[in-house]
Amino acid sequence: MPSASTRRGEVVENLVRDACMAPSMHNAQPWHFSYSRADESIVLHAVPERAEPHADPELRGMHLGCGAALFNLRVAAQSAGFRPVVTLLPDPEDRQTLASVSLGESAETVDSDLALLHRAIPERRTSRYPFAERPIPAALANRLIEQARAEGARLAFLSGWHLSLVLDVIEEAELSAGHAGDPDERLWVRTGVKISDAIADGVPEYGFGSREGDGRATVSDLAHGRHGADAGPQPGGASGREAEGETVADATASAGAGARADMSPDAGTRPGATAGPEANAGPGVGAGPRTGSGAEAGMRAGTVPGTAPGTATGTGTGTGELGHMPHLGLLCTEHDHPYDWLIAGQAMERMLLTATKEGLATSFVTQALERSELRWLLRDPVWGAGPVQMVVRLGYGPLSPATQRLPMRDVLDFVP
């Protein structure tokens, strides 16, 4: 009969396995976990060797990916019956220690919605395929806005002039990247890799997706023009995420195809904790070294520009649905520090899991975020939101094949 220590070790492995299903830049998986048997806590560490100095010199993207992994850990822990207490940046002297998750303590309050997202963890992927011309219901858009707000961030869907501006900025960033080249992409994009190949990180060629031939794409072309048979499998027909009878077509400005490699397609297997100080994040959070000022501190509710705060409405369709394509959302935080990046990563993953649960496919648009002079142009001057942490693309369409994850021996240590 397995000992109590062995059983707890298996539980911890399952929790970390779920955490590692999170997206990260180019699927680099820049995280490591250590479990202390003495105080029954899991500590999340950043792995600088898996950072991307060209695209992410400030390590903002690395913190977002680790924040997403932390959120998955929270979801998995709550689903397993724990009431974890989470502290962000527990050691001000150690910038690589990002969070501590106590399984031995019991949080005073619990976000009951988290456990409901557990089944979405292995289903969530990053889709680099075109999405169907199908609106997202306003009720669902508002729910996604609320999910981001629950983690202390703001999500706003784009429309009108702001959507056009963002598309212009994205196009400029993509053209610039195409001319200059991307050394991080050359390191992490695995060309010539088949689904059967045992690749534990990076973006394999079968995850490149496809690109429409016309219009302005909102996403990077990882295959660099090599689509079709030589760029990996294409999903056949309408998928479970695509309405029957609808076609996958160019969006208003052409939603383009697959997502930027920065947040790569994600594998799922097996079967989480709240971020930041209690006042600045969701329930179940231990007070960390920094104090917060409320989940919405200094920020307006997520909106579609031109509507009342906290409301997602149609854009001239008269149907109460988001009618413009592509569906792009800006995820913003109040400030722009490592603490805020971890908050944004958790808000992003909460929104993505909710979208997955509701049948949406998702991807990321990060070209402009990699250039500081363009990143600030993405902000909405009307609502005065804080710095943009991620541009998310949502819609109904096929999913990319699952990519692999690093083995447990490479991402989890047990300490006395």
Coordinates of C-alpha atoms in Angstrom, one line a residue:
M1 CA 0.0 0.0 0.0
P2 CA 1.5 3.4 -1.0
S3 CA 2.7 5.6 1.9
A4 CA 1.1 8.9 2.6
S5 CA 4.2 10.6 1.3
T6 CA 4.0 8.7 -2.0
R7 CA 0.3 9.5 -2.4
R8 CA 0.9 13.2 -1.8
G9 CA 3.8 13.1 -4.3
E10 CA 1.5 11.7 -7.0
V11 CA -1.1 14.4 -6.2
V12 CA 1.6 17.1 -6.5
E13 CA 2.8 15.7 -9.8
N14 CA -0.8 15.9 -11.2
L15 CA -1.2 19.5 -10.0
V16 CA 2.1 20.5 -11.6
R17 CA 1.3 18.6 -14.8
D18 CA -1.8 20.7 -15.1
A19 CA 0.1 23.8 -14.4
C20 CA 2.5 23.1 -17.2
M21 CA -0.4 23.0 -19.8
A22 CA -0.3 26.8 -19.8
P23 CA 0.8 28.7 -22.9
S24 CA 4.2 30.3 -23.0
M25 CA 6.3 32.2 -25.6
H26 CA 7.2 29.8 -28.3
N27 CA 6.2 27.0 -25.9
A28 CA 9.5 27.5 -24.1
Q29 CA 7.9 26.6 -20.8
P30 CA 10.1 28.9 -18.6
W31 CA 9.0 27.5 -15.3
H32 CA 10.1 25.2 -12.5
F33 CA 8.3 24.0 -9.4
S34 CA 9.6 22.7 -6.1
Y35 CA 7.4 21.0 -3.5
S36 CA 8.4 21.3 0.2
R37 CA 7.1 18.4 2.2
A38 CA 7.8 20.2 5.5
D39 CA 5.4 23.0 4.9
E40 CA 3.3 21.4 2.1
S41 CA 3.9 24.2 -0.4
I42 CA 4.7 24.5 -4.1
V43 CA 7.0 27.2 -5.2
L44 CA 7.0 28.5 -8.7
H45 CA 10.4 29.6 -10.1
A46 CA 11.2 31.3 -13.4
V47 CA 13.9 29.7 -15.6
P48 CA 15.9 32.5 -17.2
E49 CA 17.6 30.0 -19.6
R50 CA 14.2 29.6 -21.3
A51 CA 13.7 33.3 -21.7
E52 CA 13.8 35.0 -25.1
P53 CA 16.1 38.0 -24.9
H54 CA 15.2 39.4 -28.3
A55 CA 11.4 39.3 -28.2
D56 CA 11.1 39.6 -24.4
P57 CA 14.1 41.6 -23.0
E58 CA 12.2 42.7 -19.9
L59 CA 10.9 39.2 -19.2
R60 CA 7.3 40.4 -19.3
G61 CA 6.2 37.6 -21.5
M62 CA 8.0 35.0 -19.4
H63 CA 6.1 36.3 -16.3
L64 CA 2.8 36.1 -18.2
G65 CA 3.4 32.5 -19.1
C66 CA 4.4 31.7 -15.5
G67 CA 1.3 33.5 -14.3
A68 CA -0.8 31.3 -16.6
A69 CA 0.8 28.2 -15.2
L70 CA 0.1 29.5 -11.7
F71 CA -3.6 29.9 -12.5
N72 CA -3.7 26.3 -13.8
L73 CA -2.1 25.2 -10.5
R74 CA -4.8 27.1 -8.6
V75 CA -7.6 25.5 -10.6
A76 CA -6.1 22.0 -10.3
A77 CA -5.5 22.4 -6.5
Q78 CA -9.1 23.5 -5.9
S79 CA -10.5 20.8 -8.1
A80 CA -8.4 18.3 -6.0
G81 CA -10.1 19.5 -2.8
F82 CA -7.4 22.0 -1.5
R83 CA -8.1 25.6 -0.5
P84 CA -4.6 26.9 -1.4
V85 CA -3.2 30.2 -0.2
V86 CA -1.0 31.9 -2.8
T87 CA 1.6 34.6 -2.3
L88 CA 3.1 36.4 -5.3
L89 CA 6.8 37.4 -5.2
P90 CA 7.3 36.0 -1.7
D91 CA 11.0 36.9 -1.6
P92 CA 11.8 40.5 -2.7
E93 CA 15.5 39.5 -2.9
D94 CA 14.9 36.6 -5.3
R95 CA 13.3 37.7 -8.6
Q96 CA 13.2 34.2 -9.9
T97 CA 10.9 33.0 -7.1
L98 CA 7.5 34.1 -8.5
A99 CA 4.9 32.5 -6.2
S100 CA 4.4 30.3 -3.3
V101 CA 1.3 28.0 -3.1
S102 CA 0.5 26.6 0.3
L103 CA -1.5 23.4 0.2
G104 CA -1.3 22.9 4.0
E105 CA -3.2 26.1 4.8
S106 CA -6.8 26.8 4.1
A107 CA -7.9 30.0 2.4
E108 CA -10.6 32.0 4.2
T109 CA -12.5 32.4 1.0
V110 CA -12.7 30.2 -2.1
D111 CA -13.6 31.1 -5.6
S112 CA -16.0 28.3 -6.4
D113 CA -15.8 29.0 -10.2
L114 CA -12.2 27.8 -10.4
A115 CA -12.9 24.1 -10.0
L116 CA -15.4 24.3 -12.9
L117 CA -12.6 25.3 -15.3
H118 CA -10.5 22.2 -14.5
R119 CA -11.8 20.2 -17.5
A120 CA -10.9 23.0 -19.9
I121 CA -7.2 22.8 -19.1
P122 CA -6.4 19.8 -21.4
E123 CA -8.8 21.1 -24.0
R124 CA -7.3 24.6 -24.4
R125 CA -5.1 25.1 -27.4
T126 CA -3.7 28.0 -29.3
S127 CA -5.3 27.9 -32.8
R128 CA -3.4 29.3 -35.7
Y129 CA -6.2 28.6 -38.1
P130 CA -8.7 31.1 -39.5
F131 CA -11.9 31.5 -37.6
A132 CA -15.5 31.4 -38.9
E133 CA -17.4 34.6 -39.6
R134 CA -19.5 34.1 -36.6
P135 CA -20.2 36.7 -33.9
I136 CA -19.4 36.1 -30.2
P137 CA -22.6 36.5 -28.2
A138 CA -22.5 39.7 -26.0
A139 CA -23.4 37.7 -22.9
L140 CA -20.3 35.5 -23.4
A141 CA -18.1 38.5 -24.2
N142 CA -19.3 40.1 -21.0
R143 CA -18.5 36.9 -19.1
L144 CA -15.0 36.9 -20.4
I145 CA -14.6 40.6 -19.3
E146 CA -15.8 39.6 -15.8
Q147 CA -13.3 36.7 -15.7
A148 CA -10.4 39.0 -16.4
R149 CA -11.7 41.5 -13.8
A150 CA -11.9 38.8 -11.2
E151 CA -8.1 38.4 -11.4
G152 CA -7.4 42.2 -11.2
A153 CA -7.1 42.9 -14.9
R154 CA -9.2 44.6 -17.6
L155 CA -10.3 43.0 -20.9
A156 CA -11.7 45.3 -23.6
F157 CA -12.9 44.0 -27.0
L158 CA -11.9 46.2 -30.0
S159 CA -14.2 47.8 -32.6
G160 CA -14.3 50.8 -34.9
W161 CA -11.4 53.1 -35.1
H162 CA -9.5 51.5 -32.3
L163 CA -9.6 48.1 -34.0
S164 CA -8.4 49.7 -37.2
L165 CA -5.5 51.4 -35.4
V166 CA -4.5 48.2 -33.6
L167 CA -4.6 46.3 -36.9
D168 CA -2.3 49.0 -38.5
V169 CA 0.1 48.7 -35.6
I170 CA 0.2 44.9 -35.7
E171 CA 0.8 45.0 -39.5
E172 CA 3.7 47.4 -39.1
A173 CA 5.2 45.2 -36.4
E174 CA 4.8 42.0 -38.5
L175 CA 6.4 43.6 -41.5
S176 CA 9.3 44.9 -39.4
A177 CA 9.8 41.5 -37.8
G178 CA 9.7 39.9 -41.3
H179 CA 12.5 42.1 -42.5
A180 CA 14.7 41.9 -39.4
G181 CA 14.2 38.3 -38.6
D182 CA 13.6 36.8 -35.1
P183 CA 16.5 34.9 -33.5
D184 CA 14.2 33.6 -30.7
E185 CA 11.9 32.2 -33.4
R186 CA 14.8 30.5 -35.1
L187 CA 15.7 28.9 -31.8
W188 CA 12.2 27.7 -30.7
V189 CA 10.3 27.0 -33.9
R190 CA 10.9 23.3 -34.9
T191 CA 10.7 23.0 -38.7
G192 CA 10.6 19.5 -40.1
V193 CA 9.0 18.0 -37.0
K194 CA 6.2 15.5 -37.3
I195 CA 3.5 14.8 -34.8
S196 CA 5.1 11.4 -34.0
D197 CA 8.4 13.1 -33.1
A198 CA 9.2 13.4 -29.4
I199 CA 9.7 17.1 -29.1
A200 CA 9.1 18.4 -25.5
D201 CA 9.3 22.1 -26.1
G202 CA 9.2 24.8 -28.9
V203 CA 6.6 25.0 -31.7
P204 CA 6.6 22.0 -34.0
E205 CA 5.8 22.5 -37.7
Y206 CA 2.5 20.8 -37.3
G207 CA 1.4 23.6 -35.0
F208 CA 1.9 26.4 -37.6
G209 CA -1.7 26.5 -38.8
S210 CA -2.6 28.0 -42.1
R211 CA -3.0 31.4 -43.5
E212 CA -5.6 32.9 -45.8
G213 CA -4.3 34.3 -49.1
D214 CA -5.9 37.8 -48.9
G215 CA -6.4 40.6 -46.4
R216 CA -4.3 41.8 -43.5
A217 CA -3.4 39.0 -41.1
T218 CA -3.3 39.7 -37.4
V219 CA -0.9 36.9 -36.7
S220 CA 2.6 35.9 -37.5
D221 CA 3.4 33.4 -40.3
L222 CA 5.5 30.8 -38.7
A223 CA 5.7 28.8 -41.8
H224 CA 6.9 31.8 -43.7
G225 CA 4.7 31.2 -46.7
R226 CA 5.0 27.4 -46.7
H227 CA 1.4 26.3 -46.1
G228 CA -0.6 23.3 -47.2
A229 CA 0.9 19.9 -47.2
D230 CA 4.4 21.0 -46.3
A231 CA 3.2 23.1 -43.3
G232 CA 1.6 20.5 -41.2
P233 CA -1.9 19.0 -41.1
Q234 CA -4.9 21.1 -41.8
P235 CA -8.1 20.4 -39.9
G236 CA -10.7 18.9 -42.2
G237 CA -14.1 20.4 -42.4
A238 CA -15.9 22.1 -39.6
S239 CA -14.8 21.3 -36.1
G240 CA -16.7 21.1 -32.9
R241 CA -15.8 24.7 -32.4
E242 CA -17.2 25.8 -35.7
A243 CA -20.9 26.3 -36.4
E244 CA -22.3 23.7 -38.8
G245 CA -22.7 25.2 -42.2
E246 CA -20.4 28.2 -41.6
T247 CA -17.2 28.6 -43.5
V248 CA -13.8 29.7 -42.3
A249 CA -13.1 33.0 -44.1
D250 CA -11.2 36.2 -43.8
A251 CA -12.3 38.4 -41.0
T252 CA -13.2 42.0 -41.5
A253 CA -9.6 42.9 -41.8
S254 CA -8.8 39.3 -42.2
A255 CA -8.3 37.5 -38.9
G256 CA -5.5 35.7 -40.7
A257 CA -4.5 32.3 -39.5
G258 CA -2.7 30.9 -36.7
A259 CA -1.4 32.6 -33.6
R260 CA 1.9 34.1 -33.0
A261 CA 4.4 31.6 -31.7
D262 CA 4.9 33.6 -28.5
M263 CA 2.0 31.8 -26.9
S264 CA 2.1 28.4 -28.5
P265 CA -0.5 25.7 -29.1
D266 CA -0.8 23.6 -26.0
A267 CA -1.0 19.9 -25.2
G268 CA -3.4 18.7 -22.5
T269 CA -3.3 15.9 -20.1
R270 CA -4.5 15.3 -16.5
P271 CA -5.8 17.0 -14.0
G272 CA -5.1 26.3 -8.3
A273 CA -4.8 29.3 -5.8
T274 CA -5.2 33.0 -6.3
A275 CA -2.7 35.6 -7.2
G276 CA -1.5 38.5 -5.4
P277 CA -2.5 40.2 -2.2
E278 CA -6.1 39.6 -1.2
A279 CA -7.2 43.2 -2.1
N280 CA -5.8 43.0 -5.6
A281 CA -6.7 39.5 -6.8
G282 CA -9.2 36.7 -6.3
P283 CA -10.0 34.8 -3.1
G284 CA -7.6 32.5 -1.3
V285 CA -4.6 34.7 -1.5
G286 CA -2.1 35.2 1.2
A287 CA -0.8 38.8 1.7
G288 CA 2.4 39.1 -0.2
P289 CA 5.1 41.7 0.3
R290 CA 3.2 44.2 -1.9
T291 CA -0.3 45.5 -1.0
G292 CA -3.0 46.0 -3.6
S293 CA -5.7 48.6 -4.0
G294 CA -8.6 46.5 -5.2
A295 CA -9.2 44.3 -8.3
E296 CA -10.3 47.3 -10.3
A297 CA -7.9 49.9 -8.7
G298 CA -7.8 52.9 -11.0
M299 CA -9.3 51.0 -13.9
R300 CA -12.5 51.1 -15.7
A301 CA -14.5 48.0 -16.4
G302 CA -13.7 46.1 -19.6
T303 CA -15.7 47.4 -22.5
V304 CA -16.1 47.5 -26.2
P305 CA -15.0 51.1 -27.1
G306 CA -17.9 53.4 -27.5
T307 CA -20.1 51.5 -25.0
A308 CA -20.9 51.9 -21.3
P309 CA -18.2 50.4 -19.0
G310 CA -18.6 46.7 -18.4
T311 CA -20.8 46.1 -21.5
A312 CA -20.1 44.2 -24.7
T313 CA -22.5 45.3 -27.4
G314 CA -23.0 45.0 -31.1
T315 CA -21.2 47.2 -33.5
G316 CA -24.1 48.3 -35.6
T317 CA -25.6 44.9 -36.1
G318 CA -28.6 45.5 -33.9
T319 CA -28.4 42.0 -32.6
G320 CA -26.7 42.6 -29.2
E321 CA -23.7 40.6 -30.4
L322 CA -20.1 41.5 -31.3
G323 CA -20.4 41.7 -35.0
H324 CA -17.0 42.9 -36.2
M325 CA -14.3 40.4 -37.2
P326 CA -11.7 39.7 -36.1
H327 CA -12.6 39.5 -32.4
L328 CA -9.6 41.0 -30.7
G329 CA -9.4 41.8 -27.0
L330 CA -6.8 43.9 -25.1
L331 CA -5.8 42.6 -21.7
C332 CA -4.6 45.5 -19.5
T333 CA -3.3 46.0 -16.0
E334 CA -3.1 49.1 -13.9
H335 CA 0.7 49.1 -13.6
D336 CA 3.6 47.5 -15.5
H337 CA 5.8 45.6 -13.1
P338 CA 6.5 41.9 -12.5
Y339 CA 3.7 41.7 -10.0
D340 CA 1.3 43.1 -12.6
W341 CA 2.6 40.7 -15.3
L342 CA 1.8 37.7 -13.0
I343 CA -1.7 39.1 -12.4
A344 CA -2.1 39.5 -16.2
G345 CA -1.0 35.9 -16.9
Q346 CA -3.5 34.6 -14.5
A347 CA -6.3 36.8 -15.9
M348 CA -5.3 35.7 -19.4
E349 CA -5.5 32.0 -18.5
R350 CA -8.8 32.4 -16.6
M351 CA -10.3 34.1 -19.7
L352 CA -8.8 31.5 -22.0
L353 CA -10.1 28.5 -20.0
T354 CA -13.6 30.1 -19.8
A355 CA -13.5 30.7 -23.6
T356 CA -12.5 27.1 -24.2
K357 CA -15.3 25.8 -21.9
E358 CA -17.8 27.8 -24.0
G359 CA -16.5 26.5 -27.3
L360 CA -14.3 29.3 -28.5
A361 CA -10.9 28.9 -30.1
T362 CA -8.2 31.4 -29.0
S363 CA -4.8 32.6 -30.0
F364 CA -2.5 35.5 -29.4
V365 CA -1.4 38.6 -31.3
T366 CA 1.9 39.7 -29.9
Q367 CA 4.0 41.2 -32.7
A368 CA 3.4 44.8 -31.5
L369 CA 3.9 43.9 -27.8
E370 CA 7.5 43.0 -28.6
R371 CA 8.3 46.6 -29.5
S372 CA 8.0 49.1 -26.7
E373 CA 7.3 52.0 -29.1
L374 CA 4.4 50.2 -30.7
R375 CA 3.1 48.6 -27.5
W376 CA 2.0 51.9 -26.1
L377 CA 0.0 52.7 -29.3
L378 CA -2.3 49.8 -28.6
R379 CA -3.8 51.5 -25.5
D380 CA -7.3 52.8 -25.6
P381 CA -7.1 56.6 -25.0
V382 CA -10.9 56.9 -24.5
W383 CA -11.0 54.7 -21.4
G384 CA -7.5 55.4 -20.3
A385 CA -6.7 51.8 -19.6
G386 CA -3.3 50.8 -18.2
P387 CA -0.5 49.1 -20.2
V388 CA -1.5 46.4 -22.6
Q389 CA -0.2 43.0 -21.6
M390 CA -1.7 40.8 -24.3
V391 CA -3.8 41.0 -27.4
V392 CA -6.1 38.0 -27.6
R393 CA -7.9 36.7 -30.7
L394 CA -11.1 34.7 -30.2
G395 CA -13.6 33.0 -32.4
Y396 CA -15.1 29.8 -33.7
G397 CA -12.8 27.5 -35.6
P398 CA -10.6 24.4 -35.6
L399 CA -7.9 23.7 -33.0
S400 CA -4.2 23.1 -33.7
P401 CA -2.8 19.7 -32.8
A402 CA -1.5 19.4 -29.2
T403 CA 2.1 20.1 -28.6
Q404 CA 4.3 18.3 -26.0
R405 CA 5.4 19.3 -22.5
L406 CA 8.6 18.8 -20.7
P407 CA 8.7 15.7 -18.5
M408 CA 8.0 16.0 -14.8
R409 CA 11.7 15.3 -13.9
D410 CA 12.6 18.6 -15.7
V411 CA 10.0 20.8 -14.1
L412 CA 9.4 19.5 -10.5
D413 CA 11.7 18.9 -7.5
F414 CA 10.8 17.5 -4.1
V415 CA 12.6 19.0 -1.1
P416 CA 12.3 17.9 2.6

